[in-house]
Coordinates of C-alpha atoms and ligand atoms in Angstrom, one line a residue:
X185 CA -45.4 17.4 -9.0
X186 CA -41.6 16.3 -9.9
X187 CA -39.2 14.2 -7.5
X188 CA -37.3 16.7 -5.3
X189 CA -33.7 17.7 -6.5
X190 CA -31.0 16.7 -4.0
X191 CA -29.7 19.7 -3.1
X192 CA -31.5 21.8 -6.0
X193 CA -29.1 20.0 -8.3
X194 CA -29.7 21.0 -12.4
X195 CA -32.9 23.6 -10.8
X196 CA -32.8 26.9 -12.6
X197 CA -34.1 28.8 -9.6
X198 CA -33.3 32.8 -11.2
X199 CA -32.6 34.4 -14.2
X200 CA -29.4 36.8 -14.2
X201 CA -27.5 39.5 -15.9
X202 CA -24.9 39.6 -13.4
X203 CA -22.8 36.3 -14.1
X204 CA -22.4 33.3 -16.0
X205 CA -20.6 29.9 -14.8
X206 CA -20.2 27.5 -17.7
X207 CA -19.5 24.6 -15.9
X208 CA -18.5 22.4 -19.0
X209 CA -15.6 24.9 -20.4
X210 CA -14.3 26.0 -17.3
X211 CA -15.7 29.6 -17.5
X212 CA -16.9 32.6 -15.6
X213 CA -18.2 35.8 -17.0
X214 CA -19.1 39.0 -15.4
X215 CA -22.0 41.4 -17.5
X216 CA -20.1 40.1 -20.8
X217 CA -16.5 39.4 -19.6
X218 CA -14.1 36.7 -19.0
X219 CA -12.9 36.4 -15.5
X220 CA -9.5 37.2 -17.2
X221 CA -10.1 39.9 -18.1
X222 CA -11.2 41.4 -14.7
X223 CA -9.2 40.4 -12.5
X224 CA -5.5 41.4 -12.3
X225 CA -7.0 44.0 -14.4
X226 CA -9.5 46.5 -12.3
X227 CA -10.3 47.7 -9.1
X228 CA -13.2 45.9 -7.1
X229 CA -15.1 49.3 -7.3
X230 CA -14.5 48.8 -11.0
X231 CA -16.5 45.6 -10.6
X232 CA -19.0 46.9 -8.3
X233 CA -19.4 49.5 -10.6
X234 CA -20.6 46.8 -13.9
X235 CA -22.5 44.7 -11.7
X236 CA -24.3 47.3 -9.9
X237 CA -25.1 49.0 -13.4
X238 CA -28.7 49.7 -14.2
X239 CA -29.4 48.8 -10.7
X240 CA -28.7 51.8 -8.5
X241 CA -29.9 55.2 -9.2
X242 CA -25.8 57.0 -8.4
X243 CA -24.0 57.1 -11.9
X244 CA -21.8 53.9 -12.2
X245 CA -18.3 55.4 -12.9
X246 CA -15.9 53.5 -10.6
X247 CA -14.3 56.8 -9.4
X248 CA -18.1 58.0 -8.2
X249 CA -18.3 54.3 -6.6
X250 CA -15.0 54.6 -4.3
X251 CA -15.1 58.1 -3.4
X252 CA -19.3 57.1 -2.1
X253 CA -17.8 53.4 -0.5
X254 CA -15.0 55.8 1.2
X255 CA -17.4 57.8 2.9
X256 CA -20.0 54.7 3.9
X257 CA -17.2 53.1 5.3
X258 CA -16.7 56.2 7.6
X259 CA -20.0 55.6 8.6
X260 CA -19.7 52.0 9.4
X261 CA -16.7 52.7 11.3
X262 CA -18.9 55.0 13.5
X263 CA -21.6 52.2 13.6
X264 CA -19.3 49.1 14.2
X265 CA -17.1 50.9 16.7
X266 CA -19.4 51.2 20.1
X267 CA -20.4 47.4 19.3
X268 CA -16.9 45.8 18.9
X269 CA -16.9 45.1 23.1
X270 CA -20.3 42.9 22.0
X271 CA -18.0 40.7 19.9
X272 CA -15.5 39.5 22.6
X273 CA -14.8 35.9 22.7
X274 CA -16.2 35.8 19.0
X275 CA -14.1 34.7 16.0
X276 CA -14.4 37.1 13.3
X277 CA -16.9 35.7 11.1
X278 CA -18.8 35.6 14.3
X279 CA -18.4 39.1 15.1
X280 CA -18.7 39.9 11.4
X281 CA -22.4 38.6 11.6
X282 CA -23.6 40.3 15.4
X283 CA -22.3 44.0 13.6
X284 CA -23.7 43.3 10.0
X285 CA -26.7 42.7 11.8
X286 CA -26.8 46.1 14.0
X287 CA -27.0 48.1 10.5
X288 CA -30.1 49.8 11.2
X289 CA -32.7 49.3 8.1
X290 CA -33.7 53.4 8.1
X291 CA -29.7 54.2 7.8
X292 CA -29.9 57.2 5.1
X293 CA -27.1 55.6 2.9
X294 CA -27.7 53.3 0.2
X295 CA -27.8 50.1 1.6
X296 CA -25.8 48.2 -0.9
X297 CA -23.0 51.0 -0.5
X298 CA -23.2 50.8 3.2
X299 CA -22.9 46.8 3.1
X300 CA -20.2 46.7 1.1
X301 CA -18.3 49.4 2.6
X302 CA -18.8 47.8 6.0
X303 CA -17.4 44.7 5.8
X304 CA -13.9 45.8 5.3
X305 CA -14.1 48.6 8.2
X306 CA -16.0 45.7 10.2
X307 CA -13.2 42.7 9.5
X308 CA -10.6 45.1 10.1
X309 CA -11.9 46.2 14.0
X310 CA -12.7 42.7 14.8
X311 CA -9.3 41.3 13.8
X312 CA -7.5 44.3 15.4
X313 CA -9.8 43.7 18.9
X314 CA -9.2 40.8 19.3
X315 CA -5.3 41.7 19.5
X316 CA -6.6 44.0 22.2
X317 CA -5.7 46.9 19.5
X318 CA -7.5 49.9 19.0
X319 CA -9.7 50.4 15.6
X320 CA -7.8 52.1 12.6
X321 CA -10.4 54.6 11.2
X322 CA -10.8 54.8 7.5
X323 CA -9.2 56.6 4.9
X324 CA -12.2 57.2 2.0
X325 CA -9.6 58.6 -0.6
X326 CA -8.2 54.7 -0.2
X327 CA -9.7 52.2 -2.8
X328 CA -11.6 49.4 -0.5
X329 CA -8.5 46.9 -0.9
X330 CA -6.0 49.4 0.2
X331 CA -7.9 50.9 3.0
X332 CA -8.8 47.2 4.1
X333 CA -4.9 46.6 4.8
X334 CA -4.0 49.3 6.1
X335 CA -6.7 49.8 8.6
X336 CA -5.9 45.8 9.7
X337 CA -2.4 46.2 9.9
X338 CA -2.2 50.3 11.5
X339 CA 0.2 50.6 8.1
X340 CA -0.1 51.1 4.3
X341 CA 0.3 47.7 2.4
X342 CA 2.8 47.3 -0.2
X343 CA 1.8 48.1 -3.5
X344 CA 2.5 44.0 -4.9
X345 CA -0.2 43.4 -1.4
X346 CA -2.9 45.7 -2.6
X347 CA -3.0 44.5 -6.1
X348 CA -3.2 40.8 -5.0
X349 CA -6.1 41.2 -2.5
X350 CA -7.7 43.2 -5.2
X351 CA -7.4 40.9 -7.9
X352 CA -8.5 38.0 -5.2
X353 CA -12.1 40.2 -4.1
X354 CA -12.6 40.6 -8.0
X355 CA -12.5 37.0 -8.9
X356 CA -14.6 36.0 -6.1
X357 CA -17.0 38.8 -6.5
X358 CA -19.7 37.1 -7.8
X359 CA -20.3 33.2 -8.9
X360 CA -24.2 32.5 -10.3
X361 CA -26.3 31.5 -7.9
X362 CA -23.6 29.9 -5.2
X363 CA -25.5 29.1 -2.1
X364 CA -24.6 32.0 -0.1
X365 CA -25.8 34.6 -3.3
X366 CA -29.0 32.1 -3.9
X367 CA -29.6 32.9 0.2
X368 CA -29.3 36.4 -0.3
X369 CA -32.4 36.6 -3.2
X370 CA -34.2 34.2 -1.0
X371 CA -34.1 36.6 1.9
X372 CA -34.5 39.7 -0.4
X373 CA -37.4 38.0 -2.0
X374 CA -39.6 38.6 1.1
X375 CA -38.6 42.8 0.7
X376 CA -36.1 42.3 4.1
X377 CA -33.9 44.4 2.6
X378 CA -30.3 44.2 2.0
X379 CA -28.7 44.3 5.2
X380 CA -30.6 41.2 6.1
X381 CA -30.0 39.6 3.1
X382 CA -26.3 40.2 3.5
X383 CA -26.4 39.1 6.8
X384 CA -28.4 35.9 5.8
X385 CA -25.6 35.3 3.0
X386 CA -22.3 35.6 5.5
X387 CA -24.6 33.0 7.4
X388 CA -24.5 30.6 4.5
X389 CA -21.0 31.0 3.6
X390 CA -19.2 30.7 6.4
X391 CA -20.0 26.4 6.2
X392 CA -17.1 24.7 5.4
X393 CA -18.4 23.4 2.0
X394 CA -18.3 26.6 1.0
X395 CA -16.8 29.5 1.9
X396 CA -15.2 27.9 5.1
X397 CA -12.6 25.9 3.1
X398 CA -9.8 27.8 3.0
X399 CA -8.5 27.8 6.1
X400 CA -9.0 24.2 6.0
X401 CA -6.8 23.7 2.7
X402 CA -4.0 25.2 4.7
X403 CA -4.8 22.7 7.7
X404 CA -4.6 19.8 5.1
X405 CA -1.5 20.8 3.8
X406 CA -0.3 21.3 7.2
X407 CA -1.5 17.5 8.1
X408 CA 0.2 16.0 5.1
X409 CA 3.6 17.6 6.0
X410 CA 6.1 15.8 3.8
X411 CA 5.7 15.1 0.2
X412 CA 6.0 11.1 0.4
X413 CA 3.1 11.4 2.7
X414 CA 1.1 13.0 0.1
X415 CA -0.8 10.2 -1.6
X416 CA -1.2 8.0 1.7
X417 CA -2.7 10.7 3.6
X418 CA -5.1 11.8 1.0
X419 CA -6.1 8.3 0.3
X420 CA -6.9 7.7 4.0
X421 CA -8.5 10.9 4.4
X422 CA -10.8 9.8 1.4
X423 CA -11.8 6.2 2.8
X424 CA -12.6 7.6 6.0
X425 CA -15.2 9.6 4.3
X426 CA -13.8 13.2 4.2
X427 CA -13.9 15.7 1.7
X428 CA -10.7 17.2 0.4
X429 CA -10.9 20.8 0.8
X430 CA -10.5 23.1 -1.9
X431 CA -11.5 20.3 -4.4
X432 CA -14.8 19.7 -6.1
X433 CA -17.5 21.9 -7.4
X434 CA -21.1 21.2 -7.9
X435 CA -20.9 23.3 -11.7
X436 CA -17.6 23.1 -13.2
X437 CA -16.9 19.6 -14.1
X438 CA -13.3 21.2 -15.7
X439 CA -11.2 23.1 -13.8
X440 CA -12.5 26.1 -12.1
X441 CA -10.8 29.0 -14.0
X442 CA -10.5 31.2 -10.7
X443 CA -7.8 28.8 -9.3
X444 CA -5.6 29.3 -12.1
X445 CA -6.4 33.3 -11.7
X446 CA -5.4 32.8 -8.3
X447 CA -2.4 30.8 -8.8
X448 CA -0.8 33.3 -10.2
X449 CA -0.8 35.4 -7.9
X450 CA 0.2 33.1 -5.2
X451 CA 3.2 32.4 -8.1
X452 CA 4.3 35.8 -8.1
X453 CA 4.1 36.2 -4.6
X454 CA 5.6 33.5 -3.0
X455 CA 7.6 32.0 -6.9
X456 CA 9.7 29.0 -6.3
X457 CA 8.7 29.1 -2.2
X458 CA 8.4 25.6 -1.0
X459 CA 5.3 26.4 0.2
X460 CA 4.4 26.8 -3.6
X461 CA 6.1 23.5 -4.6
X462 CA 4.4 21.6 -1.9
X463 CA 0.9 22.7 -2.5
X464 CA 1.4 22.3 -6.1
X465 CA 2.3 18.3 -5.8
X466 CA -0.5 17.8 -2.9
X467 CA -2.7 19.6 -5.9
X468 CA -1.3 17.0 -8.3
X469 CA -1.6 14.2 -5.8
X470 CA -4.8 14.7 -4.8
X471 CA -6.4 15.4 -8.8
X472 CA -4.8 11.7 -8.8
X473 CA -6.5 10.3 -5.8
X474 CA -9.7 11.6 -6.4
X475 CA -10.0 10.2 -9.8
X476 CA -9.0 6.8 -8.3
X477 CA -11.1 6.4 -5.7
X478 CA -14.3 8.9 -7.1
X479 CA -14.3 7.8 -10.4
X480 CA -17.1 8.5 -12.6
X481 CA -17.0 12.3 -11.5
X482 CA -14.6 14.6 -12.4
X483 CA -13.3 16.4 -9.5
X484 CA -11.1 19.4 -9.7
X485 CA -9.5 22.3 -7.7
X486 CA -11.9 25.0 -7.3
X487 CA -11.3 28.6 -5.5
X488 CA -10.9 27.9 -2.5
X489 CA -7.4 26.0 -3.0
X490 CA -5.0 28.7 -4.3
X491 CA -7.2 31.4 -2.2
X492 CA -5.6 29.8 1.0
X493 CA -2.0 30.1 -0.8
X494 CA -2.7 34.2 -1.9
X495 CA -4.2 34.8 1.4
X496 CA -1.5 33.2 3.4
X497 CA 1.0 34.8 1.4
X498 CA -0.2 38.1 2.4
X499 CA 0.1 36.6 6.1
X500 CA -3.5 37.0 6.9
X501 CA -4.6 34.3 9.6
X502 CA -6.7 31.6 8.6
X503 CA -9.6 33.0 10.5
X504 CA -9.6 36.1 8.4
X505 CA -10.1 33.8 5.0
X506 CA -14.1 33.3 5.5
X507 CA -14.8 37.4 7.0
X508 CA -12.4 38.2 3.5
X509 CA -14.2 36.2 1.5
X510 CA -17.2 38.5 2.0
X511 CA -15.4 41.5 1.5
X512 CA -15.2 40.3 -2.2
X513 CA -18.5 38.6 -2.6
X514 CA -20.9 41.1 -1.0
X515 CA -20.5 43.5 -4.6
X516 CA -22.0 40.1 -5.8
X517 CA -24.5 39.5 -3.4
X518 CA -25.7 43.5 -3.0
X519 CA -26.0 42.9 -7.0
X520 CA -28.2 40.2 -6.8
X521 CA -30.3 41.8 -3.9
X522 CA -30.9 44.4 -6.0
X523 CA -31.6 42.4 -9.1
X524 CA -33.9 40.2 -6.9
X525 CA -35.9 42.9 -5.5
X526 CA -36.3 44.6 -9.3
X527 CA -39.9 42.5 -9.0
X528 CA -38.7 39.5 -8.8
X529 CA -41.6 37.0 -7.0
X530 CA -41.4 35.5 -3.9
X531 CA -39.2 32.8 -4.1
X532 CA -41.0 29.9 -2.6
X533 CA -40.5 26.3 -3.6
X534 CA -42.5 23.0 -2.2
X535 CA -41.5 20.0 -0.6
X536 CA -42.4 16.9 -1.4
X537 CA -43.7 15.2 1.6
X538 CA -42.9 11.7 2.4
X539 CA -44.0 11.3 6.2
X540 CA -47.2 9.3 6.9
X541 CA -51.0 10.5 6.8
X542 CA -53.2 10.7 9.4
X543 CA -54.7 7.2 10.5
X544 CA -58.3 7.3 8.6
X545 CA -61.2 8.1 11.1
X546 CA -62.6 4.4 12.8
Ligands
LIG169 N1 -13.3 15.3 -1.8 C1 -13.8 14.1 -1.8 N2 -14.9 13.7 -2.4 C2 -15.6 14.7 -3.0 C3 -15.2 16.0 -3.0 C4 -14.0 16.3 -2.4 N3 -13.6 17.6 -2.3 N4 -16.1 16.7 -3.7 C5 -17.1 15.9 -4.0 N5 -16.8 14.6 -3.6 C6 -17.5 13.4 -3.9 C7 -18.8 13.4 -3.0 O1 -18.5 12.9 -1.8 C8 -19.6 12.6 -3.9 O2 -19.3 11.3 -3.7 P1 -20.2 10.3 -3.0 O3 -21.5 10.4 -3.6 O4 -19.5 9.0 -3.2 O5 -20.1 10.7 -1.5 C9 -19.3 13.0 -5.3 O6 -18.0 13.5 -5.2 C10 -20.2 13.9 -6.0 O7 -20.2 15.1 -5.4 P2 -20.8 16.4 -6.2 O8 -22.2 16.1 -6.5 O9 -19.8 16.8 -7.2 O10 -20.6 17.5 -5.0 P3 -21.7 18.5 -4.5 O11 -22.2 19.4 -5.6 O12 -22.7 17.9 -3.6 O13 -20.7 19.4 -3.6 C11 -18.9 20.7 -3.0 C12 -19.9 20.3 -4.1 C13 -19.6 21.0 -1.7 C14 -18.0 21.9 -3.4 C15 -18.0 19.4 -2.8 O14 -17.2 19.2 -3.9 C16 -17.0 19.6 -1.6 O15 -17.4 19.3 -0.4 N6 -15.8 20.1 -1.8 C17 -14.9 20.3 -0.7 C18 -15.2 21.6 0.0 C19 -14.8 22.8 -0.8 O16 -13.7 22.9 -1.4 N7 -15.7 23.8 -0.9 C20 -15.5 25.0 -1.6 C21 -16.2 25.0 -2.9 S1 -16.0 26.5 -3.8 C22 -17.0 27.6 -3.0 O17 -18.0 27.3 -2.4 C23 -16.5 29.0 -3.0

């Protein structure tokens, strides 16, 4: 047997037709295209519609795709609603998981729809309750991103609004086997079905090495405050053993090409803000820092960095970043389910044990 990988580092654990992360050039393709060329470009039901090709037995036209997410998310709406009391005192990602997980397995919708229609309907109550506001019911002749505002806010988003959360849910839609998506197979592996699987997923990406960070980038540029406290508070925040958020990737050893997708559209939201300015030269600052004091590895900005400027700019509280994260990834995730489930094997790896052996018998 071979030495365990830390952290399955260099494992090839799946084959995939979904998506491809070429760590060395800095790229990500989707079923044959460039993240370029998705996003900014099409609709996430345009994207749920290529990666859920082949796998579903509904044709795969992104107009059949909205108009059958509209009418699961009525149905979530009807499911989450009587259990929103149950997520009191929760944060959203919290309350995300308890109502994800009351999606009964013998719903008569299919499952992958019903997933990804309820996490927008589901993010949208819990955000709402906890402002002691009343649920927004869903309008299925919306796309999801459009209906997703509107139903948070209790008002239709601006045009400029809709088209940057949509072209943030279509880069992050799907990413190889990330450890949130690698959860989901695992899960579907043993024929739990998707709900579970999705609910497995949120679990895994909610950590704040991956999914979690967003918020946290905002909290570090927050910290830093002034632009001559950049380097100082980055380099102390580096010796005392901390991680800078929104930096790092354990694939691309370039930069990952969905922060320069999602830069600009935090440009042409917010152009020449100072928020803008001063997130660009703590970027700069800290791409210096890190190859200071982590040399030997290259260490970028990933996602996560320029996903806490788009998200703020659409004013959406830090707390939403992680449950909105999921909105976007769960096309990826429901893909992979799918793709997983096509026969794939039990996925069971072994461990390598190094604890001691029974004492031999006197
Ligand atoms: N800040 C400081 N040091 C870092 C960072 C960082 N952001 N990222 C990696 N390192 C260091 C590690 O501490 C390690 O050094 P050490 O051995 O001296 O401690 C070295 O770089 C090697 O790390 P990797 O093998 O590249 O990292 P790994 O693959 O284990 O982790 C991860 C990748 C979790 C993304 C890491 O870079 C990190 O914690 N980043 C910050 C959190 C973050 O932004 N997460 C979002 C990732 S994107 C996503 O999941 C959607």
């Amino acid at each position: 047997m071979t030495a365990a990988s830390d952290g399955l580092d260099g494992i090839i654990a799946a084959e995939t037709v979904l998506s491809h992360v070429d760590g060395e050039q800095g790229r990500l393709i989707f079923r044959g295209h460039d993240i370029e060329e998705l996003a900014g470009h099409v609709s996430q039901e345009a994207v749920a519609a290529l990666l859920w090709h082949g796998f579903t037995d509904e044709a795969a036209a992104p107009e059949t795709i909205s108009r059958a997410l509209g009418e699961a998310r009525v149905a979530a709406f009807e499911i989450g609603r009587p259990l929103l009391p149950a997520a009191a005192g929760l944060t959203v990602t919290e309350g995300l998981r308890l109502l994800l997980a009351a999606l009964p397995d013998t719903y008569p919708l299919p499952h992958h729809l019903l997933a990804t229609a309820a996490m927008p309907v589901f993010v949208a109550a819990l955000a709402r309750a906890r402002q002691d506001a009343a649920a927004v019911p869903p309008d299925p002749a919306l796309p999801q991103a459009a209906d997703f505002l509107r139903m948070l806010r209790g008002m239709p988003a601006t045009p400029d609004h809709v088209a940057a959360l949509e072209t943030y849910l279509v880069t992050v839609a799907d990413h190889g086997l990330n450890a949130s998506t690698f959860t989901a197979r695992v899960v579907a592996s043993t024929r739990a079905g998707v709900f579970s699987s999705v609910v497995a997923a949120l679990c895994a990406l909610k950590g704040p090495l991956h999914g979690g960070a967003p918020g946290p980038v905002l909290d570090m540029l927050d910290a830093i405050g002034y632009e001559d406290q950049i380097e100082p508070w980055l380099e102390h925040a580096i010796s005392d053993g901390d991680r800078l958020m929104g930096f790092g990737h354990r694939v691309y050893r370039v930069r990952d090409p969905r922060a320069d997708v999602l830069k600009t559209v935090a440009l042409s939201l917010r152009a020449g803000s100072n928020r803008i300015r001063f997130a660009e030269a703590v970027e700069a600052g800290a791409l210096r820092v890190l190859a200071r004091l982590k040399p030997g590895r290259r260490l970028d900005t990933n996602v996560e960095f320029y996903t806490a400027l788009v998200l703020e700019a659409l004013e959406l509280p830090r707390d939403l970043f992680t449950p909105i994260f999921a909105i976007g990834r769960v096309v990826g995730w429901t893909a992979h389910i799918m793709e997983q489930t096509r026969g794939g094997r039990i996925i069971r790896p072994q461990s390598a044990y190094v604890g001691p052996m029974p004492k031999a018998a006197a």
